[in-house]
């Protein structure tokens, strides 16, 4: 009888883990992906959605078809209950699925409690999920009809600073193109202790470079900021300052999915799965977690808490590591791949509308030997090309490609 692996989540981590498992074990493994989304979404392009630069079709594809073509079953339902002792997962319809190994690639949900007033139904847009990004597109259109000051920010505990910067510079670019740059005050408010910290402790010359980018675009910046709430047309900071705006976009902190955090002893207090460097759960050796769902320790203390950016490249690396380690366990061996999150190379592009910065470092977390930021229009061109390449690669299931 073949080994049964259930993978929860069908995006970066889930798709890669499922296909890598098939590559490792072929017919000896029966892989099923469970997900409420039957489309793979290239999240890095959500920053362009509010400006009408991308439709949902542009940045997504039918993941169930890709999985089917590679012999992976797909259950188009959210998981609602995980029992790691009985080794079963219940889905929305009430169906129960048993497993020998479970891979959690369930990503995040927005933490909308820490700073009330962000996201759908709130007063500040966000762009971190598909519905939020399309709601932000409506808000941007309304803003253009009646423009005023703009605030872009990232709350305490946020980790996705790259997206906040990308959105900031894309907004500056769009304001310029709309002839509004001289009329609109644009402010960036961040929990980071200094510009260019990015939640990874900064990189050489990063603070100067981000300082130059913000000055060039006439952007006011407030670092070390904790937010209190977003009210109608104003952002209240914990130190009592208030920033008025006609439109705001704020990146919140993330939490793990409730179905994962409900499992006894599985997660940290933010709902992320505590893992070894094999990506096995500390408590349940047959449960793995990859990507945003896996917990990462923040290796420093800052005046205002900042999270760690769990980006696409480490997610893929973790998914490959989990697949190889499950294959080893199936063969009766010890898990073979030990790869701490902090030791995975950093490879990212910060888009700035018609410009940008390529970010390269030998490790996600310091101490590092090498780290470099390469600014210039080639970064924008690289991000455009990378989007097309990544969607092509993922749609065809070529997860072995870089
Ligand atoms: C706005 C934005 C911009 C970004 N830009 C970049 C960038 O430029 N470069 C970069 O490297 N990274 C970027 N990232 C980070 C990147 O998107 C993540 O690293 C990546 O999405 C992590 O993949 P994941 O599979 O862990 O989680 P996700 O992509 O969040 O996928 C989670 C999956 O879990 C599924 N799921 C949710 N709940 C359940 C449930 N109950 N049961 C089963 N399945 C469930 C979802 O449907 C989804 O398929 C960005 C992120 C955001 C939000």
mmCIF file of C-alpha atoms in Angstrom, residues 11 19 26 60 75 78 138 148 202 227 246 371 376 394:
data_model
loop_
_atom_site.group_PDB
_atom_site.id
_atom_site.type_symbol
_atom_site.label_atom_id
_atom_site.label_comp_id
_atom_site.label_asym_id
_atom_site.label_seq_id
_atom_site.Cartn_x
_atom_site.Cartn_y
_atom_site.Cartn_z
ATOM 1 C CA UNK A 11 0.143 27.982 -3.391
ATOM 2 C CA UNK A 19 5.006 17.893 -6.841
ATOM 3 C CA UNK A 26 6.661 8.374 -7.762
ATOM 4 C CA UNK A 60 -3.219 33.153 -11.355
ATOM 5 C CA UNK A 75 -9.829 18.453 -2.755
ATOM 6 C CA UNK A 78 -10.714 24.218 3.332
ATOM 7 C CA UNK A 138 -11.847 50.417 -6.005
ATOM 8 C CA UNK A 148 -5.726 64.260 -0.834
ATOM 9 C CA UNK A 202 18.930 45.587 6.995
ATOM 10 C CA UNK A 227 -0.060 52.185 15.314
ATOM 11 C CA UNK A 246 -7.609 60.801 1.901
ATOM 12 C CA UNK A 371 24.548 41.187 1.116
ATOM 13 C CA UNK A 376 18.015 50.610 -11.108
ATOM 14 C CA UNK A 394 4.458 26.661 -11.699
#
